Amino acid sequence: MTPRSFAFRPRYRGLAWSSIGLGGAVAAVSAVLGFVTMPLVAGALGIALGAAYLRSSTWRIAVTVDDAGLAVGSPGRLRFRLAWADIVKVVASPATSSCYVDGGAPERSLLVPGDGAPALYDIADRRALVEAIVAHVPADRVQTVASLDQATPAPPAK
């Protein structure tokens, strides 16, 4: 399999662009009124926060899938790599194009958020990513559910 990457994407782009637009409008009104300080600062803050969200380094992170496993990282920094054999469990919901990959520790696990998930990020072509993960992980380690909140919890550690 040729390695394929799936980039993280901002889920709240509309909110960020609204912040930039509203901030720009408030700053413009402030300029028309004689550069009133408070609205000018609030407008500039709205523009800055919206732009910072859209330019966040988080959006350079990608999940790369190949025959050996999956890797999560940005061009300058690999966050973690999991061989397919090292994956403890996958809970997948084909209906919502979401899955949770348990890598054995929270810092080595991945959530692919689907429709309606309360995550701050989305992943490009997540349906293909979920399909690739499910295809590579042995069937006895994959739990398929209608939505991730219906997953069977793991037994308590002893």
PDB file of C-alpha atoms in Angstrom:
ATOM      1  CA  MET A   1       0.000   0.000   0.000  1.00  0.00           C
ATOM      2  CA  THR A   2       1.256   3.437  -0.887  1.00  0.00           C
ATOM      3  CA  PRO A   3       1.406   5.661   2.212  1.00  0.00           C
ATOM      4  CA  ARG A   4      -1.607   7.945   2.412  1.00  0.00           C
ATOM      5  CA  SER A   5      -1.978  11.018   4.627  1.00  0.00           C
ATOM      6  CA  PHE A   6      -5.123  12.443   6.178  1.00  0.00           C
ATOM      7  CA  ALA A   7      -4.728  16.017   7.437  1.00  0.00           C
ATOM      8  CA  PHE A   8      -6.311  17.478  10.562  1.00  0.00           C
ATOM      9  CA  ARG A   9      -8.740  20.279   9.673  1.00  0.00           C
ATOM     10  CA  PRO A  10     -10.298  22.999  11.824  1.00  0.00           C
ATOM     11  CA  ARG A  11     -13.866  22.017  12.665  1.00  0.00           C
ATOM     12  CA  TYR A  12     -14.999  25.545  13.566  1.00  0.00           C
ATOM     13  CA  ARG A  13     -13.788  27.452  10.490  1.00  0.00           C
ATOM     14  CA  GLY A  14     -17.099  29.288  10.245  1.00  0.00           C
ATOM     15  CA  LEU A  15     -16.773  30.577  13.798  1.00  0.00           C
ATOM     16  CA  ALA A  16     -13.204  31.745  13.147  1.00  0.00           C
ATOM     17  CA  TRP A  17     -14.200  33.560   9.949  1.00  0.00           C
ATOM     18  CA  SER A  18     -17.189  35.111  11.776  1.00  0.00           C
ATOM     19  CA  SER A  19     -14.815  36.334  14.495  1.00  0.00           C
ATOM     20  CA  ILE A  20     -12.555  37.887  11.868  1.00  0.00           C
ATOM     21  CA  GLY A  21     -15.485  39.480  10.009  1.00  0.00           C
ATOM     22  CA  LEU A  22     -17.238  40.794  13.107  1.00  0.00           C
ATOM     23  CA  GLY A  23     -13.930  42.005  14.552  1.00  0.00           C
ATOM     24  CA  GLY A  24     -13.187  43.831  11.305  1.00  0.00           C
ATOM     25  CA  ALA A  25     -16.643  45.420  11.300  1.00  0.00           C
ATOM     26  CA  VAL A  26     -16.325  46.557  14.934  1.00  0.00           C
ATOM     27  CA  ALA A  27     -12.846  47.973  14.246  1.00  0.00           C
ATOM     28  CA  ALA A  28     -14.157  49.794  11.150  1.00  0.00           C
ATOM     29  CA  VAL A  29     -17.055  51.320  13.108  1.00  0.00           C
ATOM     30  CA  SER A  30     -14.554  52.383  15.765  1.00  0.00           C
ATOM     31  CA  ALA A  31     -12.436  54.078  13.096  1.00  0.00           C
ATOM     32  CA  VAL A  32     -15.478  55.905  11.714  1.00  0.00           C
ATOM     33  CA  LEU A  33     -16.395  57.100  15.202  1.00  0.00           C
ATOM     34  CA  GLY A  34     -12.940  58.518  15.796  1.00  0.00           C
ATOM     35  CA  PHE A  35     -10.903  55.496  16.894  1.00  0.00           C
ATOM     36  CA  VAL A  36     -12.807  54.758  20.101  1.00  0.00           C
ATOM     37  CA  THR A  37     -10.407  52.594  22.103  1.00  0.00           C
ATOM     38  CA  MET A  38     -12.603  49.800  23.493  1.00  0.00           C
ATOM     39  CA  PRO A  39     -14.345  48.802  20.229  1.00  0.00           C
ATOM     40  CA  LEU A  40     -11.048  49.113  18.353  1.00  0.00           C
ATOM     41  CA  VAL A  41      -9.321  46.744  20.802  1.00  0.00           C
ATOM     42  CA  ALA A  42     -12.291  44.324  20.755  1.00  0.00           C
ATOM     43  CA  GLY A  43     -12.325  44.324  16.950  1.00  0.00           C
ATOM     44  CA  ALA A  44      -8.582  43.744  16.724  1.00  0.00           C
ATOM     45  CA  LEU A  45      -8.870  40.941  19.287  1.00  0.00           C
ATOM     46  CA  GLY A  46     -11.624  39.252  17.234  1.00  0.00           C
ATOM     47  CA  ILE A  47      -9.463  39.411  14.114  1.00  0.00           C
ATOM     48  CA  ALA A  48      -6.394  38.121  15.974  1.00  0.00           C
ATOM     49  CA  LEU A  49      -8.202  35.209  17.660  1.00  0.00           C
ATOM     50  CA  GLY A  50      -9.900  34.090  14.439  1.00  0.00           C
ATOM     51  CA  ALA A  51      -6.635  34.269  12.503  1.00  0.00           C
ATOM     52  CA  ALA A  52      -4.720  32.442  15.257  1.00  0.00           C
ATOM     53  CA  TYR A  53      -7.228  29.578  15.194  1.00  0.00           C
ATOM     54  CA  LEU A  54      -7.002  29.232  11.412  1.00  0.00           C
ATOM     55  CA  ARG A  55      -3.174  29.405  11.437  1.00  0.00           C
ATOM     56  CA  SER A  56      -2.711  27.005  14.360  1.00  0.00           C
ATOM     57  CA  SER A  57       0.100  24.463  14.067  1.00  0.00           C
ATOM     58  CA  THR A  58      -2.503  21.784  14.809  1.00  0.00           C
ATOM     59  CA  TRP A  59      -3.680  21.996  11.207  1.00  0.00           C
ATOM     60  CA  ARG A  60      -0.257  20.763  10.031  1.00  0.00           C
ATOM     61  CA  ILE A  61      -0.752  17.425  11.816  1.00  0.00           C
ATOM     62  CA  ALA A  62      -1.707  14.432   9.681  1.00  0.00           C
ATOM     63  CA  VAL A  63      -2.379  10.733  10.108  1.00  0.00           C
ATOM     64  CA  THR A  64      -0.315   8.667   7.662  1.00  0.00           C
ATOM     65  CA  VAL A  65      -1.338   5.085   6.934  1.00  0.00           C
ATOM     66  CA  ASP A  66       0.875   2.484   5.228  1.00  0.00           C
ATOM     67  CA  ASP A  67       1.403  -1.291   5.280  1.00  0.00           C
ATOM     68  CA  ALA A  68       3.424  -1.126   8.516  1.00  0.00           C
ATOM     69  CA  GLY A  69       0.996   0.931  10.596  1.00  0.00           C
ATOM     70  CA  LEU A  70      -0.159   4.464  11.205  1.00  0.00           C
ATOM     71  CA  ALA A  71       1.761   7.570  12.213  1.00  0.00           C
ATOM     72  CA  VAL A  72       0.517  10.852  13.635  1.00  0.00           C
ATOM     73  CA  GLY A  73       2.629  13.970  13.306  1.00  0.00           C
ATOM     74  CA  SER A  74       3.503  17.133  11.461  1.00  0.00           C
ATOM     75  CA  PRO A  75       6.289  17.573   8.908  1.00  0.00           C
ATOM     76  CA  GLY A  76       8.759  18.563  11.629  1.00  0.00           C
ATOM     77  CA  ARG A  77       7.678  16.275  14.455  1.00  0.00           C
ATOM     78  CA  LEU A  78       6.397  12.708  14.658  1.00  0.00           C
ATOM     79  CA  ARG A  79       4.047  12.476  17.636  1.00  0.00           C
ATOM     80  CA  PHE A  80       3.716   8.688  17.587  1.00  0.00           C
ATOM     81  CA  ARG A  81       3.778   5.664  15.311  1.00  0.00           C
ATOM     82  CA  LEU A  82       1.772   2.475  15.831  1.00  0.00           C
ATOM     83  CA  ALA A  83       2.411  -0.797  14.050  1.00  0.00           C
ATOM     84  CA  TRP A  84      -0.830  -2.561  13.161  1.00  0.00           C
ATOM     85  CA  ALA A  85       0.158  -5.405  15.522  1.00  0.00           C
ATOM     86  CA  ASP A  86       0.568  -2.941  18.431  1.00  0.00           C
ATOM     87  CA  ILE A  87      -3.012  -1.673  18.259  1.00  0.00           C
ATOM     88  CA  VAL A  88      -4.916  -2.965  21.290  1.00  0.00           C
ATOM     89  CA  LYS A  89      -8.443  -2.262  20.051  1.00  0.00           C
ATOM     90  CA  VAL A  90     -10.357  -0.262  17.467  1.00  0.00           C
ATOM     91  CA  VAL A  91     -13.916   0.901  18.052  1.00  0.00           C
ATOM     92  CA  ALA A  92     -15.339   1.884  14.670  1.00  0.00           C
ATOM     93  CA  SER A  93     -18.604   3.419  13.540  1.00  0.00           C
ATOM     94  CA  PRO A  94     -18.891   3.205   9.758  1.00  0.00           C
ATOM     95  CA  ALA A  95     -22.246   5.040   9.946  1.00  0.00           C
ATOM     96  CA  THR A  96     -20.622   8.172  11.410  1.00  0.00           C
ATOM     97  CA  SER A  97     -17.170   7.671   9.798  1.00  0.00           C
ATOM     98  CA  SER A  98     -15.519   7.703  13.192  1.00  0.00           C
ATOM     99  CA  CYS A  99     -13.259   5.428  15.186  1.00  0.00           C
ATOM    100  CA  TYR A 100     -11.102   5.244  18.265  1.00  0.00           C
ATOM    101  CA  VAL A 101      -7.720   3.539  17.956  1.00  0.00           C
ATOM    102  CA  ASP A 102      -6.422   2.320  21.329  1.00  0.00           C
ATOM    103  CA  GLY A 103      -2.642   2.263  21.162  1.00  0.00           C
ATOM    104  CA  GLY A 104      -2.255   1.033  24.742  1.00  0.00           C
ATOM    105  CA  ALA A 105      -1.758   4.493  26.278  1.00  0.00           C
ATOM    106  CA  PRO A 106      -3.635   7.782  25.859  1.00  0.00           C
ATOM    107  CA  GLU A 107      -0.633   9.483  24.245  1.00  0.00           C
ATOM    108  CA  ARG A 108      -0.494   6.683  21.640  1.00  0.00           C
ATOM    109  CA  SER A 109      -4.217   6.608  20.829  1.00  0.00           C
ATOM    110  CA  LEU A 110      -6.201   8.352  18.110  1.00  0.00           C
ATOM    111  CA  LEU A 111      -9.778   9.590  17.859  1.00  0.00           C
ATOM    112  CA  VAL A 112     -11.136  10.051  14.351  1.00  0.00           C
ATOM    113  CA  PRO A 113     -14.160  12.233  15.166  1.00  0.00           C
ATOM    114  CA  GLY A 114     -17.296  11.650  13.132  1.00  0.00           C
ATOM    115  CA  ASP A 115     -20.526  13.519  12.583  1.00  0.00           C
ATOM    116  CA  GLY A 116     -21.700  15.230  15.750  1.00  0.00           C
ATOM    117  CA  ALA A 117     -18.544  14.489  17.742  1.00  0.00           C
ATOM    118  CA  PRO A 118     -17.534  17.243  20.184  1.00  0.00           C
ATOM    119  CA  ALA A 119     -13.942  17.376  18.892  1.00  0.00           C
ATOM    120  CA  LEU A 120     -12.131  20.608  18.006  1.00  0.00           C
ATOM    121  CA  TYR A 121     -10.734  19.071  14.822  1.00  0.00           C
ATOM    122  CA  ASP A 122     -11.915  17.101  11.825  1.00  0.00           C
ATOM    123  CA  ILE A 123      -9.822  14.859   9.589  1.00  0.00           C
ATOM    124  CA  ALA A 124      -9.819  15.093   5.802  1.00  0.00           C
ATOM    125  CA  ASP A 125     -11.462  12.093   4.085  1.00  0.00           C
ATOM    126  CA  ARG A 126     -12.133  10.437   7.432  1.00  0.00           C
ATOM    127  CA  ARG A 127     -14.328   7.757   5.828  1.00  0.00           C
ATOM    128  CA  ALA A 128     -11.301   6.451   3.865  1.00  0.00           C
ATOM    129  CA  LEU A 129      -9.130   6.684   6.999  1.00  0.00           C
ATOM    130  CA  VAL A 130     -11.587   4.633   9.068  1.00  0.00           C
ATOM    131  CA  GLU A 131     -11.851   2.059   6.256  1.00  0.00           C
ATOM    132  CA  ALA A 132      -8.042   1.789   6.028  1.00  0.00           C
ATOM    133  CA  ILE A 133      -7.675   1.327   9.795  1.00  0.00           C
ATOM    134  CA  VAL A 134     -10.406  -1.329   9.972  1.00  0.00           C
ATOM    135  CA  ALA A 135      -8.936  -3.149   6.945  1.00  0.00           C
ATOM    136  CA  HIS A 136      -5.461  -3.393   8.535  1.00  0.00           C
ATOM    137  CA  VAL A 137      -6.347  -4.302  12.136  1.00  0.00           C
ATOM    138  CA  PRO A 138      -7.210  -7.976  12.848  1.00  0.00           C
ATOM    139  CA  ALA A 139     -10.985  -8.478  13.073  1.00  0.00           C
ATOM    140  CA  ASP A 140     -10.822  -9.801  16.655  1.00  0.00           C
ATOM    141  CA  ARG A 141      -9.544  -6.381  17.787  1.00  0.00           C
ATOM    142  CA  VAL A 142     -12.238  -4.349  15.988  1.00  0.00           C
ATOM    143  CA  GLN A 143     -15.568  -3.544  17.611  1.00  0.00           C
ATOM    144  CA  THR A 144     -18.133  -2.124  15.172  1.00  0.00           C
ATOM    145  CA  VAL A 145     -20.853   0.072  16.679  1.00  0.00           C
ATOM    146  CA  ALA A 146     -23.529   2.474  15.437  1.00  0.00           C
ATOM    147  CA  SER A 147     -21.824   5.353  17.273  1.00  0.00           C
ATOM    148  CA  LEU A 148     -18.734   5.502  19.475  1.00  0.00           C
ATOM    149  CA  ASP A 149     -20.709   6.173  22.651  1.00  0.00           C
ATOM    150  CA  GLN A 150     -22.167   2.637  22.309  1.00  0.00           C
ATOM    151  CA  ALA A 151     -18.763   0.945  22.655  1.00  0.00           C
ATOM    152  CA  THR A 152     -18.375  -1.826  25.201  1.00  0.00           C
ATOM    153  CA  PRO A 153     -16.078  -0.560  27.947  1.00  0.00           C
ATOM    154  CA  ALA A 154     -12.820  -2.373  28.577  1.00  0.00           C
ATOM    155  CA  PRO A 155     -12.671  -4.562  31.688  1.00  0.00           C
ATOM    156  CA  PRO A 156     -11.052  -2.858  34.685  1.00  0.00           C
ATOM    157  CA  ALA A 157      -7.296  -3.301  35.031  1.00  0.00           C
ATOM    158  CA  LYS A 158      -6.182  -5.656  37.784  1.00  0.00           C
TER     159      LYS A 158
END
